[in-house]
PDB file of C-alpha atoms in Angstrom:
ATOM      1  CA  UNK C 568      12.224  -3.033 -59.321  1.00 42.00           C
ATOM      2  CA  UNK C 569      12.617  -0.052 -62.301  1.00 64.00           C
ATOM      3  CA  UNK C 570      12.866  -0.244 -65.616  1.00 78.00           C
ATOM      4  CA  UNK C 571      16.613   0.212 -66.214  1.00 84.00           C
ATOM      5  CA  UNK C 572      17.396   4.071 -67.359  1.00 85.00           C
ATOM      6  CA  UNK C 573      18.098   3.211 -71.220  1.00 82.00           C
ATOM      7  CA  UNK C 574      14.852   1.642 -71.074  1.00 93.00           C
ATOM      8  CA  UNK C 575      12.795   4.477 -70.045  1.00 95.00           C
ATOM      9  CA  UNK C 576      12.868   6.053 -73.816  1.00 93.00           C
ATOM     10  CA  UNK C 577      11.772   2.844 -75.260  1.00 96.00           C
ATOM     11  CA  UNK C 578       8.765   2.289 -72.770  1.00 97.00           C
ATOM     12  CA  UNK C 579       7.808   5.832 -73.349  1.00 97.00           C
ATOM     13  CA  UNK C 580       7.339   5.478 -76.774  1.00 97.00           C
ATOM     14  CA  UNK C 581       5.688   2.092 -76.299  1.00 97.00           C
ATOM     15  CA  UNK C 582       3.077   4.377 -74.307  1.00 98.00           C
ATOM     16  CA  UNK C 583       2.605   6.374 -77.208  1.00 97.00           C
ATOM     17  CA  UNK C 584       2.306   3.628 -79.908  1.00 98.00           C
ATOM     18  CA  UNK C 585      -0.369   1.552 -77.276  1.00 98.00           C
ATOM     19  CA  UNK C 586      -1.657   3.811 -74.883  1.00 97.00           C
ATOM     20  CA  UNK C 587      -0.347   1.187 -72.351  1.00 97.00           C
ATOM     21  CA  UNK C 588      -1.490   2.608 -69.036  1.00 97.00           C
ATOM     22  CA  UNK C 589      -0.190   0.403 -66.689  1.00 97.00           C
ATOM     23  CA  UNK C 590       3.018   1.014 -68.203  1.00 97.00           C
ATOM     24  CA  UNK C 591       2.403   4.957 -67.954  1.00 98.00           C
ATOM     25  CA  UNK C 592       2.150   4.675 -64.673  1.00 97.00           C
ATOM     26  CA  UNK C 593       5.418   2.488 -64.477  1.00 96.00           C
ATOM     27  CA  UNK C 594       7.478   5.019 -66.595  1.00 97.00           C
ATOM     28  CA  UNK C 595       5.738   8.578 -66.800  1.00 98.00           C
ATOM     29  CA  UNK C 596       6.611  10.675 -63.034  1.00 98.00           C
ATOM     30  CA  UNK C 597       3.275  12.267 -61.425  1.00 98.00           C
ATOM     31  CA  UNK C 598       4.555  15.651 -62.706  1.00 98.00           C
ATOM     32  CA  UNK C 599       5.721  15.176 -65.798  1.00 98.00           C
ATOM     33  CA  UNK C 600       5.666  17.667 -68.605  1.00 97.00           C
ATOM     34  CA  UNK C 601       5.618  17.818 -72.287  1.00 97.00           C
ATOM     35  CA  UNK C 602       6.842  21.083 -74.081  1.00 95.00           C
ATOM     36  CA  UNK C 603       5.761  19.584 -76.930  1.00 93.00           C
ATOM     37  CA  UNK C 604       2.077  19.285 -75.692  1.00 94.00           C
ATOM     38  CA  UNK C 605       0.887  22.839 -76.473  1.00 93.00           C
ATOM     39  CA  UNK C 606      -0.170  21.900 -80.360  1.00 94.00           C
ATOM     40  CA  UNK C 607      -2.309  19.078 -78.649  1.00 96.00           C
ATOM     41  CA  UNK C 608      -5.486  19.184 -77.125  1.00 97.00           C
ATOM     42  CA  UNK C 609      -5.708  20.431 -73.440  1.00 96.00           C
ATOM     43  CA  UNK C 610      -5.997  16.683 -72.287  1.00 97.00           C
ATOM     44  CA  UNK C 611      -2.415  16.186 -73.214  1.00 97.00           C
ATOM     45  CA  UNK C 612      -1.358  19.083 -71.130  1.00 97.00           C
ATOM     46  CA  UNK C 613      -2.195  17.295 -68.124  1.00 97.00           C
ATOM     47  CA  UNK C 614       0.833  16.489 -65.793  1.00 97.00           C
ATOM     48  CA  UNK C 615       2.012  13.171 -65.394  1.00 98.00           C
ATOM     49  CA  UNK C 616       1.062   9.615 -66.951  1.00 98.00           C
ATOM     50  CA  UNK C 617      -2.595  11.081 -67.802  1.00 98.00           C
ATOM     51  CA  UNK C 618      -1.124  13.775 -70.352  1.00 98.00           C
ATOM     52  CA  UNK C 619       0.985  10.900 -71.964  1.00 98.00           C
ATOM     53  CA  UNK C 620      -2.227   8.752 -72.869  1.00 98.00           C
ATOM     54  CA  UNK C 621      -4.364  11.577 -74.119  1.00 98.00           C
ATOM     55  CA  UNK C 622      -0.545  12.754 -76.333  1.00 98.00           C
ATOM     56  CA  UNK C 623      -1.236   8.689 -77.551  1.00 98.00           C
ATOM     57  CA  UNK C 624      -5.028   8.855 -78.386  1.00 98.00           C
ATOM     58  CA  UNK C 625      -4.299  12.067 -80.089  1.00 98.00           C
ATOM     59  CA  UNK C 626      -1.602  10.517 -82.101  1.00 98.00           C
ATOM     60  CA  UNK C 627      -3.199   7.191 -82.800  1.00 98.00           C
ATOM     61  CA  UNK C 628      -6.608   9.080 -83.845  1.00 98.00           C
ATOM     62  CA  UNK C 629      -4.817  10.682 -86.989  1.00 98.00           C
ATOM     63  CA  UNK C 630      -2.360   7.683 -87.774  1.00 98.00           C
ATOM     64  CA  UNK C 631      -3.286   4.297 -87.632  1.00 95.00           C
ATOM     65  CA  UNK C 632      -0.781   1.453 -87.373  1.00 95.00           C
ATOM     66  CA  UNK C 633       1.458   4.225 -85.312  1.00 98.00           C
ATOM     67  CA  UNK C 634       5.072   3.286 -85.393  1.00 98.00           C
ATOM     68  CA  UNK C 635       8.089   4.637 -83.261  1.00 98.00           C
ATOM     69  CA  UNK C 636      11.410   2.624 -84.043  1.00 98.00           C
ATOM     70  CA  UNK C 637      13.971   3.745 -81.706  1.00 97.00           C
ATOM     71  CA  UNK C 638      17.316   4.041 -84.206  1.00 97.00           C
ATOM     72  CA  UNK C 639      19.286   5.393 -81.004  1.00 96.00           C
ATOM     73  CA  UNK C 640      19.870   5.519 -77.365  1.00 96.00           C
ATOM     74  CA  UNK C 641      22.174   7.558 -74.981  1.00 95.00           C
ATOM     75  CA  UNK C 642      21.313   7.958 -71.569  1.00 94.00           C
ATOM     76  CA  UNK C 643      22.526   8.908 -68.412  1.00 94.00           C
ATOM     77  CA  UNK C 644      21.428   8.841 -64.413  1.00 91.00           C
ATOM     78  CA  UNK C 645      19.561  12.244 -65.128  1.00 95.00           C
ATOM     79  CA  UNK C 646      18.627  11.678 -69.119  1.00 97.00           C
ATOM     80  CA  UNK C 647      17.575   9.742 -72.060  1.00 97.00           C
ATOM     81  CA  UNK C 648      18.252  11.362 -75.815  1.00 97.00           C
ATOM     82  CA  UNK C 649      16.193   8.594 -77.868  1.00 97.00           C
ATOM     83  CA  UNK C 650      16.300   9.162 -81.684  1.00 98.00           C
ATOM     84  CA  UNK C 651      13.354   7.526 -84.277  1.00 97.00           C
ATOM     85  CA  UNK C 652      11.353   7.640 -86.792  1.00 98.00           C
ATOM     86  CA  UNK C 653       7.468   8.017 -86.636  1.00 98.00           C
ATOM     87  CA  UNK C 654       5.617   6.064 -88.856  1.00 98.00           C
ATOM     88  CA  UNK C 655       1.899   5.405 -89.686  1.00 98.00           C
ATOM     89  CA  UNK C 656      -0.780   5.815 -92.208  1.00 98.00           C
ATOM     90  CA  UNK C 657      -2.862   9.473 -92.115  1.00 98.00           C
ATOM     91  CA  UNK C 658      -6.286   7.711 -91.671  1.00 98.00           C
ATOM     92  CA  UNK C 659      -7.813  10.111 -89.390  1.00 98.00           C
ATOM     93  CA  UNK C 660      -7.914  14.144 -89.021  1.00 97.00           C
ATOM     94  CA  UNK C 661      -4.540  15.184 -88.207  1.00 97.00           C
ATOM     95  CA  UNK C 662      -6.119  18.313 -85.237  1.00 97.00           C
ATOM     96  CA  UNK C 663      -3.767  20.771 -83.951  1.00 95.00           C
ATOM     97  CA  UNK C 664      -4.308  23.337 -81.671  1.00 95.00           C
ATOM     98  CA  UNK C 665      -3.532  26.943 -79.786  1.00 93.00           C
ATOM     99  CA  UNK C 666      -4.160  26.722 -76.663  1.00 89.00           C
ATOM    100  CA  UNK C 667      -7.560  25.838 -76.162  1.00 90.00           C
ATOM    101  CA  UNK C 668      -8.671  26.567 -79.818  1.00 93.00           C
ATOM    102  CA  UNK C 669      -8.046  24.386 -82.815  1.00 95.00           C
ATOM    103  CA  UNK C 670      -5.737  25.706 -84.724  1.00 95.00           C
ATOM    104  CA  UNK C 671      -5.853  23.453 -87.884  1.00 94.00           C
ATOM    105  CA  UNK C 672      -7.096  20.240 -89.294  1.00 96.00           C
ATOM    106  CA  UNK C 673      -5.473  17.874 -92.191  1.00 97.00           C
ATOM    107  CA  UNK C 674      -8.249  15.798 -93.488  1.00 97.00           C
ATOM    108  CA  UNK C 675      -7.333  12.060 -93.451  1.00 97.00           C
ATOM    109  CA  UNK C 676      -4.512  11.700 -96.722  1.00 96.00           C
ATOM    110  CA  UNK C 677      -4.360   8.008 -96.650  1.00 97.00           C
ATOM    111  CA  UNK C 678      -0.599   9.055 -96.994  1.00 97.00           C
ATOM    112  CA  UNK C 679       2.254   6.844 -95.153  1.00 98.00           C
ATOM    113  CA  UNK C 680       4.427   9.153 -93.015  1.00 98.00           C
ATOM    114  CA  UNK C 681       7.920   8.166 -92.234  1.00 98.00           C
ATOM    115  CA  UNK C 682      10.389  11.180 -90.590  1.00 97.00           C
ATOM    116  CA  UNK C 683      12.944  11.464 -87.777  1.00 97.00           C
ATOM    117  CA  UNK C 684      12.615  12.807 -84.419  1.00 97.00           C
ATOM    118  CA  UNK C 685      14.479  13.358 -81.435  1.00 98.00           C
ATOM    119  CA  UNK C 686      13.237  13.337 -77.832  1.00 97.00           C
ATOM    120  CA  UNK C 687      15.136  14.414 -74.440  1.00 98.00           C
ATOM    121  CA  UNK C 688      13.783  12.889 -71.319  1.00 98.00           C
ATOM    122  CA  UNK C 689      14.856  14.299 -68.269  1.00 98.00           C
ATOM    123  CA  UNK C 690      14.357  11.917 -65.378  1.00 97.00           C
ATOM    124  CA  UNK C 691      13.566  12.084 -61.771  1.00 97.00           C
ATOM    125  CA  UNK C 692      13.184   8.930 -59.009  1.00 95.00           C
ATOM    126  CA  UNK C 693      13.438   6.198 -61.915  1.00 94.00           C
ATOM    127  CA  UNK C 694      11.388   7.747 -64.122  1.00 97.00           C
ATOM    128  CA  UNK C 695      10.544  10.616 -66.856  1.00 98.00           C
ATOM    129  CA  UNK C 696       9.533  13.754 -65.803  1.00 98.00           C
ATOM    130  CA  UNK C 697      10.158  16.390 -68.860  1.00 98.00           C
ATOM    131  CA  UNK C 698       9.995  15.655 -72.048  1.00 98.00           C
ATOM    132  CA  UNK C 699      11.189  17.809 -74.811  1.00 97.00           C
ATOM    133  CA  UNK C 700      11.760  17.311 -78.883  1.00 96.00           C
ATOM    134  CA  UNK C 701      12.859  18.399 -82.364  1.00 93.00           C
ATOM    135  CA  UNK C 702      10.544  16.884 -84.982  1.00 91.00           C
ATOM    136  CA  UNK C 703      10.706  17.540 -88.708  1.00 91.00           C
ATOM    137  CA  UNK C 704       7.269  18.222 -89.028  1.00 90.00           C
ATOM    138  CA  UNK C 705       7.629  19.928 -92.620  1.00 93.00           C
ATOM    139  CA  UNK C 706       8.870  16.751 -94.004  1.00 95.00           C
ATOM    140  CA  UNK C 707       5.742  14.931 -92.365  1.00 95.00           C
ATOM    141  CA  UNK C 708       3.355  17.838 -93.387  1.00 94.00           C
ATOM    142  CA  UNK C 709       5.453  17.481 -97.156  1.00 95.00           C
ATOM    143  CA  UNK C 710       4.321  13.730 -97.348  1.00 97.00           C
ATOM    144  CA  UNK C 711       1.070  14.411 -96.365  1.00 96.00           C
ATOM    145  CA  UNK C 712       0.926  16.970 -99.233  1.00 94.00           C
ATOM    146  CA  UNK C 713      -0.109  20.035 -97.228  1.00 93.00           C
ATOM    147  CA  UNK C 714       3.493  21.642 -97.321  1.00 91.00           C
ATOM    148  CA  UNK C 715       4.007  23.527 -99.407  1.00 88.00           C
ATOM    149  CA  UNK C 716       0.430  24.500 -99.304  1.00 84.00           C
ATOM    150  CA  UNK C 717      -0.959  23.401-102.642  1.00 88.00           C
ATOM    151  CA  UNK C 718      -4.491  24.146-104.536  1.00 92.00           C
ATOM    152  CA  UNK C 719      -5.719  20.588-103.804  1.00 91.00           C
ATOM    153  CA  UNK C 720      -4.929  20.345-100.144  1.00 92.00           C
ATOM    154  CA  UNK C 721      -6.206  24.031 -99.350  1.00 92.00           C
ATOM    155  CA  UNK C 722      -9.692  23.165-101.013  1.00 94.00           C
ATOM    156  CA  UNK C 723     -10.115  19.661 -98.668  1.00 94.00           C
ATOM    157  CA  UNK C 724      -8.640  21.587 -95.929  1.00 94.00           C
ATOM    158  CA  UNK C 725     -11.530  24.426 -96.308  1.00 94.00           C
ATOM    159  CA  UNK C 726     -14.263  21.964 -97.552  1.00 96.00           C
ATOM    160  CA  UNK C 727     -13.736  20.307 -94.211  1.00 96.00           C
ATOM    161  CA  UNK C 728     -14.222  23.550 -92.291  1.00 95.00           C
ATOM    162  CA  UNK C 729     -17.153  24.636 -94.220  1.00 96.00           C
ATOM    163  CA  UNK C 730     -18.851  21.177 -94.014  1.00 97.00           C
ATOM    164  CA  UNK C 731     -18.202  21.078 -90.210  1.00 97.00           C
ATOM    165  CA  UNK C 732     -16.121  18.300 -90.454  1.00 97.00           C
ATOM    166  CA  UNK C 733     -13.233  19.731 -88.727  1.00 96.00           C
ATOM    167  CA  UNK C 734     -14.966  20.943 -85.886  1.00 96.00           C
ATOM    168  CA  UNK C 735     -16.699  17.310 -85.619  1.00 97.00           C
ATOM    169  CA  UNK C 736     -13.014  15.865 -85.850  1.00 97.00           C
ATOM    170  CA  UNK C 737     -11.570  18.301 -83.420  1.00 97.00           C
ATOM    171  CA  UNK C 738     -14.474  17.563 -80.939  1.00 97.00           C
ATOM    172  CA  UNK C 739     -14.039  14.372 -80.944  1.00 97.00           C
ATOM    173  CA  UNK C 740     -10.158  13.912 -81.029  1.00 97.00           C
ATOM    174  CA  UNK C 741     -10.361  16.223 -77.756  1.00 97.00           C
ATOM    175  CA  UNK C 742     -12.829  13.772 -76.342  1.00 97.00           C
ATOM    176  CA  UNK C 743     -10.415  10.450 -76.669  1.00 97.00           C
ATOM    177  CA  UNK C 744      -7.991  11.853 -75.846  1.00 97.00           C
ATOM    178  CA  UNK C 745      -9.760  13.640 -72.592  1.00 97.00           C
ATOM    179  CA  UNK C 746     -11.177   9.607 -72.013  1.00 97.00           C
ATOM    180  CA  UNK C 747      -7.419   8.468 -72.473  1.00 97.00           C
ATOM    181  CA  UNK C 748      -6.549  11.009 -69.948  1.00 96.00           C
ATOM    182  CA  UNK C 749      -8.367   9.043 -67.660  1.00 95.00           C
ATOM    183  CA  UNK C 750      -7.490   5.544 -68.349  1.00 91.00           C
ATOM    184  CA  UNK C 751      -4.639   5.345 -64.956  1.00 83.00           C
ATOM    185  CA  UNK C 752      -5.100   2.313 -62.691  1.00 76.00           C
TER     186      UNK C 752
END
């Protein structure tokens, strides 16, 4: 038996916050896609459950004690709209990318991050097989103090490129979640 369809946004995000794959494999379809997957590494581009444990390493590598309380549900056969907050503590390099290239890296802030999202899951045979969102990532980037862009967070944000500390943190963000990726029963 399936997880009932109001269900599936909660799971999903339960993936995300644990990196849960026996439940990925229970909720995520085998060709699932995540529009929202291009700023990640390549690992979370992969279709199906496999993408949605590297999106969670990825995630969990920059904020520790990763949060996603679901405020609100509506769903029918064919979709889920889930709205919540993301919450955590910037402990860890916060890597995005283009394409295959790193794009950017947020040194660790120590900073708490609290913001609304919300997430449209279309689904297919019981479970989720597209997954689109609209984040407000300049209020997270504006409580981890790097938007606006400021004289203290542009000199970390260098120092960590010229030290080869971003690289390092990029390499090996890519690398869990490329192991995550791989973590299906």
């Amino acid at each position: 038996m399936g997880i009932l369809v109001a269900d599936l946004g909660h799971a999903l995000f339960r993936i995300l916050e644990t990196g849960d794959p026996a439940l990925a494999a229970e909720v995520v379809h085998e060709e699932f896609h995540n529009r929202e997957a291009a700023v990640s590494p390549p690992a979370c581009r992969i279709a199906g459950p496999a993408g949605v444990l590297a999106s969670s390493a990825w995630m969990r590598y920059a904020f520790s004690d990763l949060r996603l309380p679901i405020d609100e549900v509506i769903a029918n056969d064919s979709q889920v709209w889930v709205r919540l907050r993301m919450q955590g503590r910037h402990t860890g390099a916060f890597v995005s990318f283009k394409g295959e290239d790193v794009d950017q890296v947020v040194p660790p802030t120590g900073r708490e991050i609290d913001f609304e999202q919300i997430h449209v899951l279309d689904l297919h045979d019981g479970k989720v097989i597209r997954h689109r969102a609209v984040r407000d990532d300049i209020t997270m980037l504006g409580q981890l103090g790097v938007f606006p862009p400021g004289p203290a967070a542009a000199v970390s944000m260098l120092t960590w490129r010229v030290t080869g500390r971003a690289a390092r943190a990029a390499a090996e963000v890519t690398a869990r979640a490329t192991q995550a990726a791989a973590m299906l029963p």
